[in-house]
Short mmCIF file of C-alpha atoms in Angstrom, two decimals:
data_model
loop_
_atom_site.label_atom_id
_atom_site.label_comp_id
_atom_site.label_asym_id
_atom_site.label_seq_id
_atom_site.Cartn_x
_atom_site.Cartn_y
_atom_site.Cartn_z
CA UNK A 25 59.90 220.09 44.06
CA UNK A 26 60.07 216.52 42.65
CA UNK A 27 58.00 213.77 44.18
CA UNK A 28 61.06 211.88 45.33
CA UNK A 29 62.47 214.87 47.14
CA UNK A 30 59.11 215.63 48.77
CA UNK A 31 58.79 211.97 50.03
CA UNK A 32 62.38 212.10 51.31
CA UNK A 33 61.66 215.25 53.30
CA UNK A 34 58.51 213.78 54.71
CA UNK A 35 60.41 210.53 55.66
CA UNK A 36 62.98 212.63 57.55
CA UNK A 37 60.43 214.68 59.55
CA UNK A 38 61.14 214.14 63.30
CA UNK A 39 58.51 212.39 65.36
CA UNK A 40 60.32 213.42 68.58
CA UNK A 41 60.68 217.20 68.40
CA UNK A 42 59.39 220.34 66.79
CA UNK A 43 56.21 220.27 64.69
CA UNK A 44 55.37 216.70 65.67
CA UNK A 45 55.29 217.51 69.43
CA UNK A 46 53.27 220.73 68.79
CA UNK A 47 50.73 218.75 66.75
CA UNK A 48 50.62 216.11 69.39
CA UNK A 49 49.87 218.61 72.15
CA UNK A 50 47.13 220.34 70.15
CA UNK A 51 45.55 216.90 69.33
CA UNK A 52 45.52 215.93 73.06
CA UNK A 53 43.87 219.23 74.09
CA UNK A 54 41.32 219.30 71.23
CA UNK A 55 40.39 215.62 71.58
CA UNK A 56 40.03 215.81 75.38
CA UNK A 57 37.80 218.80 75.16
CA UNK A 58 35.50 216.97 72.70
CA UNK A 59 35.47 213.79 74.88
CA UNK A 60 34.62 215.81 77.99
CA UNK A 61 31.88 217.62 76.15
CA UNK A 62 30.35 214.39 74.95
CA UNK A 63 30.44 212.82 78.42
CA UNK A 64 29.46 215.88 80.50
CA UNK A 65 26.33 214.10 81.81
CA UNK A 66 27.96 210.74 82.17
CA UNK A 67 30.34 210.80 85.07
CA UNK A 68 30.29 207.01 85.86
CA UNK A 69 31.77 206.01 82.41
CA UNK A 70 34.54 208.44 82.91
CA UNK A 71 35.47 206.98 86.27
CA UNK A 72 35.09 203.38 85.07
CA UNK A 73 37.38 204.16 82.02
CA UNK A 74 39.98 205.73 84.29
CA UNK A 75 39.91 202.68 86.60
CA UNK A 76 40.10 200.10 83.73
CA UNK A 77 43.11 201.98 82.22
CA UNK A 78 45.17 201.33 85.44
CA UNK A 79 45.62 197.57 85.21
CA UNK A 80 45.94 197.72 81.39
CA UNK A 81 48.74 200.18 81.74
CA UNK A 82 50.36 197.90 84.41
CA UNK A 83 50.17 195.01 81.92
CA UNK A 84 51.79 197.09 79.27
CA UNK A 85 54.56 198.13 81.66
CA UNK A 86 55.17 194.50 82.64
CA UNK A 87 55.35 193.47 78.90
CA UNK A 88 57.93 196.23 78.20
CA UNK A 89 60.01 195.20 81.19
CA UNK A 90 59.99 191.58 80.06
CA UNK A 91 60.87 192.45 76.53
CA UNK A 92 63.91 194.61 77.38
CA UNK A 93 65.24 192.79 80.36
CA UNK A 94 68.09 192.91 81.48
CA UNK A 95 68.10 196.58 80.41
CA UNK A 96 66.02 198.86 82.63
CA UNK A 97 62.40 199.66 81.88
CA UNK A 98 62.45 201.56 78.57
CA UNK A 99 59.54 203.83 79.39
CA UNK A 100 60.02 206.68 81.86
CA UNK A 101 57.34 207.43 84.48
CA UNK A 102 55.78 210.18 82.42
CA UNK A 103 55.29 207.71 79.60
CA UNK A 104 52.92 205.61 81.74
CA UNK A 105 50.72 208.59 82.31
CA UNK A 106 50.38 208.99 78.53
CA UNK A 107 49.64 205.25 78.18
CA UNK A 108 46.94 205.51 80.83
CA UNK A 109 45.42 208.49 79.00
CA UNK A 110 45.37 206.69 75.64
CA UNK A 111 43.77 203.52 77.20
CA UNK A 112 41.37 205.48 79.29
CA UNK A 113 40.25 207.56 76.30
CA UNK A 114 39.62 204.50 74.10
CA UNK A 115 37.66 202.72 76.88
CA UNK A 116 35.58 205.90 77.48
CA UNK A 117 34.91 206.32 73.72
CA UNK A 118 33.65 202.80 73.58
CA UNK A 119 31.48 203.23 76.66
CA UNK A 120 29.91 206.38 75.40
CA UNK A 121 29.05 204.81 72.03
CA UNK A 122 27.45 201.78 73.64
CA UNK A 123 25.48 204.05 75.97
CA UNK A 124 24.02 206.15 73.11
CA UNK A 125 24.79 204.95 69.55
CA UNK A 126 24.44 206.94 66.50
CA UNK A 127 26.44 207.54 63.28
CA UNK A 128 27.22 211.25 63.73
CA UNK A 129 27.99 210.73 67.44
CA UNK A 130 30.20 207.70 66.60
CA UNK A 131 32.18 209.73 64.07
CA UNK A 132 32.75 212.65 66.49
CA UNK A 133 33.59 210.62 69.54
CA UNK A 134 35.67 207.98 67.61
CA UNK A 135 37.71 210.74 65.87
CA UNK A 136 38.35 212.59 69.17
CA UNK A 137 39.27 209.42 70.95
CA UNK A 138 41.58 208.33 68.24
CA UNK A 139 43.25 211.79 68.14
CA UNK A 140 43.97 211.61 71.97
CA UNK A 141 45.20 208.07 71.87
CA UNK A 142 47.46 208.62 68.81
CA UNK A 143 48.84 211.84 70.35
CA UNK A 144 49.50 210.09 73.63
CA UNK A 145 51.35 207.27 71.81
CA UNK A 146 53.34 209.98 69.94
CA UNK A 147 54.38 211.52 73.30
CA UNK A 148 55.58 208.11 74.54
CA UNK A 149 57.55 207.60 71.34
CA UNK A 150 59.17 210.97 71.74
CA UNK A 151 60.45 209.88 75.13
CA UNK A 152 61.73 206.38 74.06
CA UNK A 153 62.73 207.10 70.45
CA UNK A 154 61.46 203.91 68.94
CA UNK A 155 60.33 205.70 65.79
CA UNK A 156 62.55 208.81 65.43
CA UNK A 157 61.23 209.87 62.01
CA UNK A 158 58.15 209.49 59.76
CA UNK A 159 60.20 207.13 57.50
CA UNK A 160 60.95 204.89 60.49
CA UNK A 161 57.23 204.02 60.69
CA UNK A 162 57.71 202.28 57.35
CA UNK A 163 61.01 200.64 58.43
CA UNK A 164 63.39 203.05 56.72
CA UNK A 165 66.18 203.03 59.35
CA UNK A 166 69.26 201.02 60.19
CA UNK A 167 68.38 197.67 61.73
CA UNK A 168 69.23 197.21 65.41
CA UNK A 169 71.22 194.01 65.66
CA UNK A 170 72.98 194.49 68.99
CA UNK A 171 71.91 191.89 71.58
CA UNK A 172 71.06 192.99 75.13
CA UNK A 173 72.68 190.73 77.77
CA UNK A 174 73.35 190.88 81.48
CA UNK A 175 76.78 192.11 82.55
CA UNK A 176 77.33 188.79 84.30
CA UNK A 177 77.18 187.04 80.86
CA UNK A 178 80.14 189.20 79.50
CA UNK A 179 83.46 187.33 79.34
CA UNK A 180 85.88 188.37 82.11
CA UNK A 181 89.51 189.34 81.77
CA UNK A 182 91.39 187.17 79.21
CA UNK A 183 95.02 186.08 79.69
CA UNK A 184 95.60 186.15 75.96
CA UNK A 185 95.11 189.53 74.25
CA UNK A 186 96.05 191.28 71.01
CA UNK A 187 97.30 194.86 71.29
CA UNK A 188 99.02 197.40 69.19
CA UNK A 189 98.64 200.85 67.53
CA UNK A 190 96.99 200.99 65.21
CA UNK A 191 95.02 198.01 66.37
CA UNK A 192 94.01 196.93 62.90
CA UNK A 193 97.58 196.47 61.91
CA UNK A 194 98.12 193.68 64.43
CA UNK A 195 94.62 192.22 64.75
CA UNK A 196 93.85 188.77 63.66
CA UNK A 197 90.23 187.98 64.09
CA UNK A 198 89.64 184.67 65.91
CA UNK A 199 87.49 182.06 64.17
CA UNK A 200 84.86 182.21 66.91
CA UNK A 201 84.07 185.86 66.77
CA UNK A 202 80.41 187.00 67.26
CA UNK A 203 78.78 188.65 64.30
CA UNK A 204 77.75 191.60 66.38
CA UNK A 205 78.40 193.30 69.73
CA UNK A 206 76.33 193.34 72.85
CA UNK A 207 74.68 195.89 75.02
CA UNK A 208 74.57 195.60 78.80
CA UNK A 209 73.68 197.62 81.81
CA UNK A 210 75.90 198.23 84.82
CA UNK A 211 75.95 200.21 88.04
CA UNK A 212 79.01 202.50 88.23
CA UNK A 213 79.13 203.77 91.80
CA UNK A 214 80.10 207.25 92.75
CA UNK A 215 82.87 206.10 95.06
CA UNK A 216 84.78 209.37 95.17
CA UNK A 217 82.03 211.81 94.10
CA UNK A 218 79.12 210.42 95.98
CA UNK A 219 77.07 211.25 92.79
CA UNK A 220 73.75 209.24 92.66
CA UNK A 221 74.08 208.11 89.03
CA UNK A 222 71.61 205.82 87.40
CA UNK A 223 72.91 202.59 85.64
CA UNK A 224 75.17 203.11 82.69
CA UNK A 225 74.74 201.25 79.37
CA UNK A 226 77.70 199.63 77.64
CA UNK A 227 78.30 198.60 74.13
CA UNK A 228 80.95 195.86 73.77
CA UNK A 229 82.06 195.11 70.16
CA UNK A 230 82.68 191.64 68.69
CA UNK A 231 86.50 192.08 69.19
CA UNK A 232 85.93 192.38 72.98
CA UNK A 233 83.98 189.21 73.11
CA UNK A 234 86.66 186.95 71.58
CA UNK A 235 89.65 185.00 72.81
CA UNK A 236 92.25 186.34 72.43
CA UNK A 237 90.67 189.68 72.95
CA UNK A 238 91.60 192.94 71.26
CA UNK A 239 92.63 195.70 73.67
CA UNK A 240 90.27 198.42 72.59
CA UNK A 241 89.95 202.20 73.02
CA UNK A 242 87.17 203.63 75.09
CA UNK A 243 84.41 206.22 74.34
CA UNK A 244 82.51 207.65 77.30
CA UNK A 245 79.25 209.10 76.10
CA UNK A 246 76.64 211.23 77.75
CA UNK A 247 73.02 211.94 76.78
CA UNK A 248 70.96 215.16 76.88
CA UNK A 249 68.87 216.70 79.61
CA UNK A 250 66.19 215.70 80.46
CA UNK A 251 67.32 212.18 79.53
CA UNK A 252 68.97 208.96 80.43
CA UNK A 253 71.87 206.76 78.97
CA UNK A 254 69.37 204.66 76.90
CA UNK A 255 68.63 207.77 74.75
CA UNK A 256 71.87 207.19 72.85
CA UNK A 257 70.57 203.74 71.89
CA UNK A 258 67.07 205.04 70.86
CA UNK A 259 67.05 208.29 68.99
CA UNK A 260 70.87 208.44 68.80
CA UNK A 261 71.10 204.89 67.18
CA UNK A 262 74.49 204.33 68.93
CA UNK A 263 74.24 200.54 69.04
CA UNK A 264 73.48 200.08 65.29
CA UNK A 265 76.01 202.76 64.33
CA UNK A 266 78.96 201.41 66.31
CA UNK A 267 78.08 197.85 65.41
CA UNK A 268 78.02 198.74 61.68
CA UNK A 269 81.46 200.34 62.20
CA UNK A 270 82.73 197.09 63.80
CA UNK A 271 81.27 195.14 60.86
CA UNK A 272 83.35 197.21 58.43
CA UNK A 273 86.51 196.71 60.54
CA UNK A 274 86.65 193.02 61.24
CA UNK A 275 84.97 193.22 64.61
CA UNK A 276 86.98 196.17 65.88
CA UNK A 277 85.23 199.16 67.46
CA UNK A 278 85.63 201.22 70.60
CA UNK A 279 84.16 199.95 73.84
CA UNK A 280 81.40 202.54 74.53
CA UNK A 281 80.29 203.38 78.08
CA UNK A 282 77.25 205.66 78.14
CA UNK A 283 77.04 207.09 81.67
CA UNK A 284 74.49 209.04 83.64
CA UNK A 285 75.67 212.51 84.30
CA UNK A 286 72.21 213.73 85.58
CA UNK A 287 71.17 211.60 88.57
CA UNK A 288 67.51 211.59 87.50
CA UNK A 289 65.49 212.24 84.39
CA UNK A 290 64.94 215.94 85.10
CA UNK A 291 68.02 216.78 87.16
CA UNK A 292 70.62 219.24 85.90
CA UNK A 293 73.89 219.26 87.86
CA UNK A 294 75.64 220.82 84.78
CA UNK A 295 78.54 218.38 84.74
CA UNK A 296 80.11 220.44 87.50
CA UNK A 297 81.32 219.83 91.11
CA UNK A 298 79.01 222.32 92.84
CA UNK A 299 76.08 222.73 95.13
CA UNK A 300 74.05 220.61 92.66
CA UNK A 301 76.38 217.57 93.02
CA UNK A 302 79.70 216.22 92.03
CA UNK A 303 78.92 215.20 88.45
CA UNK A 304 82.36 216.26 87.14
CA UNK A 305 84.23 214.06 89.57
CA UNK A 306 81.87 211.19 88.88
CA UNK A 307 82.53 211.22 85.08
CA UNK A 308 86.28 212.18 85.32
CA UNK A 309 87.26 209.97 88.27
CA UNK A 310 84.71 207.37 89.23
CA UNK A 311 83.83 206.26 85.73
CA UNK A 312 87.45 205.77 84.52
CA UNK A 313 88.28 203.97 87.73
CA UNK A 314 85.43 201.52 87.28
CA UNK A 315 86.27 200.97 83.57
CA UNK A 316 89.85 200.19 84.30
CA UNK A 317 88.87 197.80 87.13
CA UNK A 318 86.01 196.06 85.35
CA UNK A 319 86.78 196.12 81.61
CA UNK A 320 89.92 194.86 79.81
CA UNK A 321 90.49 197.97 77.67
CA UNK A 322 93.39 200.35 76.83
CA UNK A 323 94.60 202.49 79.69
CA UNK A 324 96.39 204.94 77.42
CA UNK A 325 94.66 208.29 77.78
CA UNK A 326 95.36 208.95 74.10
CA UNK A 327 92.85 206.15 73.36
CA UNK A 328 89.98 207.63 75.49
CA UNK A 329 87.35 210.07 74.24
CA UNK A 330 84.42 211.84 75.88
CA UNK A 331 81.35 212.79 73.87
CA UNK A 332 77.70 213.59 73.98
CA UNK A 333 74.74 215.49 72.60
CA UNK A 334 73.03 218.66 73.85
CA UNK A 335 73.73 218.56 77.66
CA UNK A 336 76.23 215.70 76.96
CA UNK A 337 77.88 217.79 74.33
CA UNK A 338 78.42 220.64 76.71
CA UNK A 339 79.72 218.11 79.27
CA UNK A 340 82.21 216.77 76.75
CA UNK A 341 84.08 220.15 76.16
CA UNK A 342 83.78 220.87 79.92
CA UNK A 343 85.46 217.64 80.94
CA UNK A 344 88.07 217.83 78.15
CA UNK A 345 89.11 221.36 79.20
CA UNK A 346 89.10 220.66 82.90
CA UNK A 347 90.56 217.05 82.75
CA UNK A 348 92.70 217.08 79.58
CA UNK A 349 94.93 214.25 80.83
CA UNK A 350 91.91 211.92 81.08
CA UNK A 351 89.80 212.88 78.02
CA UNK A 352 92.14 214.39 75.38
CA UNK A 353 89.56 213.67 72.59
CA UNK A 354 86.05 214.95 72.61
CA UNK A 355 82.84 214.99 70.51
CA UNK A 356 80.57 217.98 71.16
CA UNK A 357 77.23 217.46 69.32
CA UNK A 358 74.66 220.28 69.59
CA UNK A 359 76.13 221.61 72.92
CA UNK A 360 76.02 225.03 74.62
CA UNK A 361 78.72 227.68 75.07
CA UNK A 362 78.58 227.28 78.85
CA UNK A 363 76.73 225.19 81.40
CA UNK A 364 73.43 226.88 82.07
CA UNK A 365 70.21 226.54 84.00
CA UNK A 366 68.54 229.12 81.77
CA UNK A 367 70.39 232.40 82.64
CA UNK A 368 73.97 233.11 83.71
CA UNK A 369 73.26 234.85 87.06
CA UNK A 370 70.82 232.10 88.16
CA UNK A 371 73.31 229.47 87.15
CA UNK A 372 76.14 230.90 89.22
CA UNK A 373 73.77 231.50 92.17
CA UNK A 374 72.56 227.92 92.17
CA UNK A 375 76.00 226.28 91.60
CA UNK A 376 78.51 228.47 93.50
CA UNK A 377 76.29 230.83 95.59
CA UNK A 378 76.93 233.66 93.22
CA UNK A 379 80.68 233.26 93.15
CA UNK A 380 81.65 234.31 89.61
CA UNK A 381 85.32 233.35 90.12
CA UNK A 382 84.44 229.76 91.17
CA UNK A 383 82.14 229.40 88.14
CA UNK A 384 84.78 230.89 85.71
CA UNK A 385 87.45 228.50 87.03
CA UNK A 386 85.49 225.57 85.51
CA UNK A 387 83.48 227.20 82.72
CA UNK A 388 85.10 226.10 79.48
CA UNK A 389 84.92 229.44 77.71
CA UNK A 390 86.62 231.25 80.60
CA UNK A 391 89.19 228.47 80.99
CA UNK A 392 90.11 228.71 77.28
CA UNK A 393 90.67 232.45 77.62
CA UNK A 394 93.50 231.79 80.07
CA UNK A 395 95.15 228.64 78.93
CA UNK A 396 96.30 226.88 75.68
CA UNK A 397 95.43 223.21 75.04
CA UNK A 398 97.37 221.99 72.00
CA UNK A 399 97.05 218.41 73.39
CA UNK A 400 93.17 218.42 73.03
CA UNK A 401 91.49 217.20 69.79
CA UNK A 402 87.76 217.38 69.12
CA UNK A 403 84.83 218.18 66.86
CA UNK A 404 81.79 220.46 67.20
CA UNK A 405 78.66 219.58 65.25
CA UNK A 406 75.56 221.71 65.05
CA UNK A 407 72.16 221.30 63.36
CA UNK A 408 71.64 223.80 60.54
CA UNK A 409 68.08 224.43 61.71
CA UNK A 410 68.97 224.66 65.39
CA UNK A 411 68.70 228.41 65.83
CA UNK A 412 69.26 228.23 69.63
CA UNK A 413 72.25 225.93 69.98
CA UNK A 414 74.01 226.42 66.62
CA UNK A 415 75.28 229.92 67.47
CA UNK A 416 76.49 228.63 70.81
CA UNK A 417 78.46 225.77 69.13
CA UNK A 418 79.99 228.44 66.79
CA UNK A 419 81.13 230.51 69.77
CA UNK A 420 82.51 227.42 71.55
CA UNK A 421 84.41 226.35 68.47
CA UNK A 422 85.94 229.84 68.05
CA UNK A 423 87.00 229.82 71.70
CA UNK A 424 88.53 226.34 71.34
CA UNK A 425 90.43 227.22 68.19
CA UNK A 426 91.76 230.44 69.83
CA UNK A 427 93.11 228.35 72.63
CA UNK A 428 95.17 226.11 70.34
CA UNK A 429 92.84 223.09 70.32
CA UNK A 430 92.90 220.86 67.14
CA UNK A 431 89.16 221.28 66.41
CA UNK A 432 86.70 221.02 63.50
CA UNK A 433 83.22 222.53 63.13
CA UNK A 434 80.40 221.68 60.75
CA UNK A 435 76.68 221.58 60.43
CA UNK A 436 74.30 218.81 59.54
CA UNK A 437 70.70 219.15 58.20
CA UNK A 438 68.15 219.14 60.94
CA UNK A 439 67.44 220.81 64.35
CA UNK A 440 67.99 219.88 67.92
CA UNK A 441 66.92 216.20 67.52
CA UNK A 442 68.10 212.61 67.49
CA UNK A 443 68.28 212.53 63.72
CA UNK A 444 70.96 215.19 63.89
CA UNK A 445 73.17 213.80 66.73
CA UNK A 446 72.67 210.30 65.45
CA UNK A 447 73.95 211.35 62.05
CA UNK A 448 76.84 213.19 63.74
CA UNK A 449 77.91 209.98 65.53
CA UNK A 450 77.69 207.92 62.31
CA UNK A 451 79.77 210.47 60.42
CA UNK A 452 82.42 210.75 63.13
CA UNK A 453 83.02 207.04 63.76
CA UNK A 454 85.77 206.72 61.16
CA UNK A 455 87.61 209.80 62.53
CA UNK A 456 87.20 208.60 66.09
CA UNK A 457 88.60 205.14 65.21
CA UNK A 458 91.77 206.77 63.67
CA UNK A 459 92.14 209.35 66.46
CA UNK A 460 91.95 206.60 69.21
CA UNK A 461 94.54 204.34 67.45
CA UNK A 462 92.03 201.67 66.36
CA UNK A 463 92.56 202.07 62.63
CA UNK A 464 95.44 203.36 60.51
#
């Protein structure tokens, strides 16, 4: 293997999944065992270190909130536990070394403390996706140029608009057009569904921020589980990817609305209307209603798409099949062949009290066996190294093709990770723009 190829492979190693997370867990356990052994007769330093770590963690949380405002806090609750562990371990290591100095002792305690702290930082990074790969530590990734703003700062409805299909055939870019789009956070209420969604995150391209404004297509996107809408802008690189597309097309790009189809970080309502909540009605009814009321975008269903990764990919084919008049175009990245809580019987029991007919009525594979959908168009993408989800994507693609859908399937290098679904979005942007009538 040539040196360049080896360095390239190392640069593309994920810091969010797989071996990195295994190594991080081992490092935390090993380092903690060493630290506890070194401090077994020194309970006061342990308690003091734990206490000191609390306000330091609070300060870090405040700094993160101030940095990313008006977006929500970028660190989930579990992340603060890891930060507390990292700070507490470093404080404890310092206290132990001051209490009883020595070169050998300093090497052992210092190494163990650094291992725990580094591994804890790695766990936080895996949750927020700041550094998705080894290469990103050295800056080898697309620059993020999308500015976060409050929704109140977004221009309202314009009386003068430019519209047409394809949009690029009639678009004349105004002189005062921003160089990049913006990202903003909004509350989309579950008016009809009652679904307790967390705030959505929007990407609005330069052509939306001008006067006259382009009437643009819409992409509704969903993240994985566990997860949150911001994951698409971290490990999924949605902001920089769509903004780069806009830069190539004179400011034109879809308006992207990344919605919460979970309700909380660890919830799993399976994108169904069931005993677990009305997630399907939320995404298929409440979200489009809010978009049409609040954003000046195309109302033509042919210019709307649904997409996502992992759980969100499964949601996309579910919603396309069950609501074809609303989402006739879908992007299923690394999804499953049916909504699942781990096993089929348990899933049916939890959602429809064991009623197989009720589950089959909305399960996409079952629906595709009974109906043809020539009006639906979509793409299935799997990771070549994703041995769990790749076969499921293949089965889903086969069922969709048999039901007359206009679909494609391919694989990208990588596993079930942000590097894969981020690359899928980047690759599919040109196709999505043509499919939604944005470009010729």
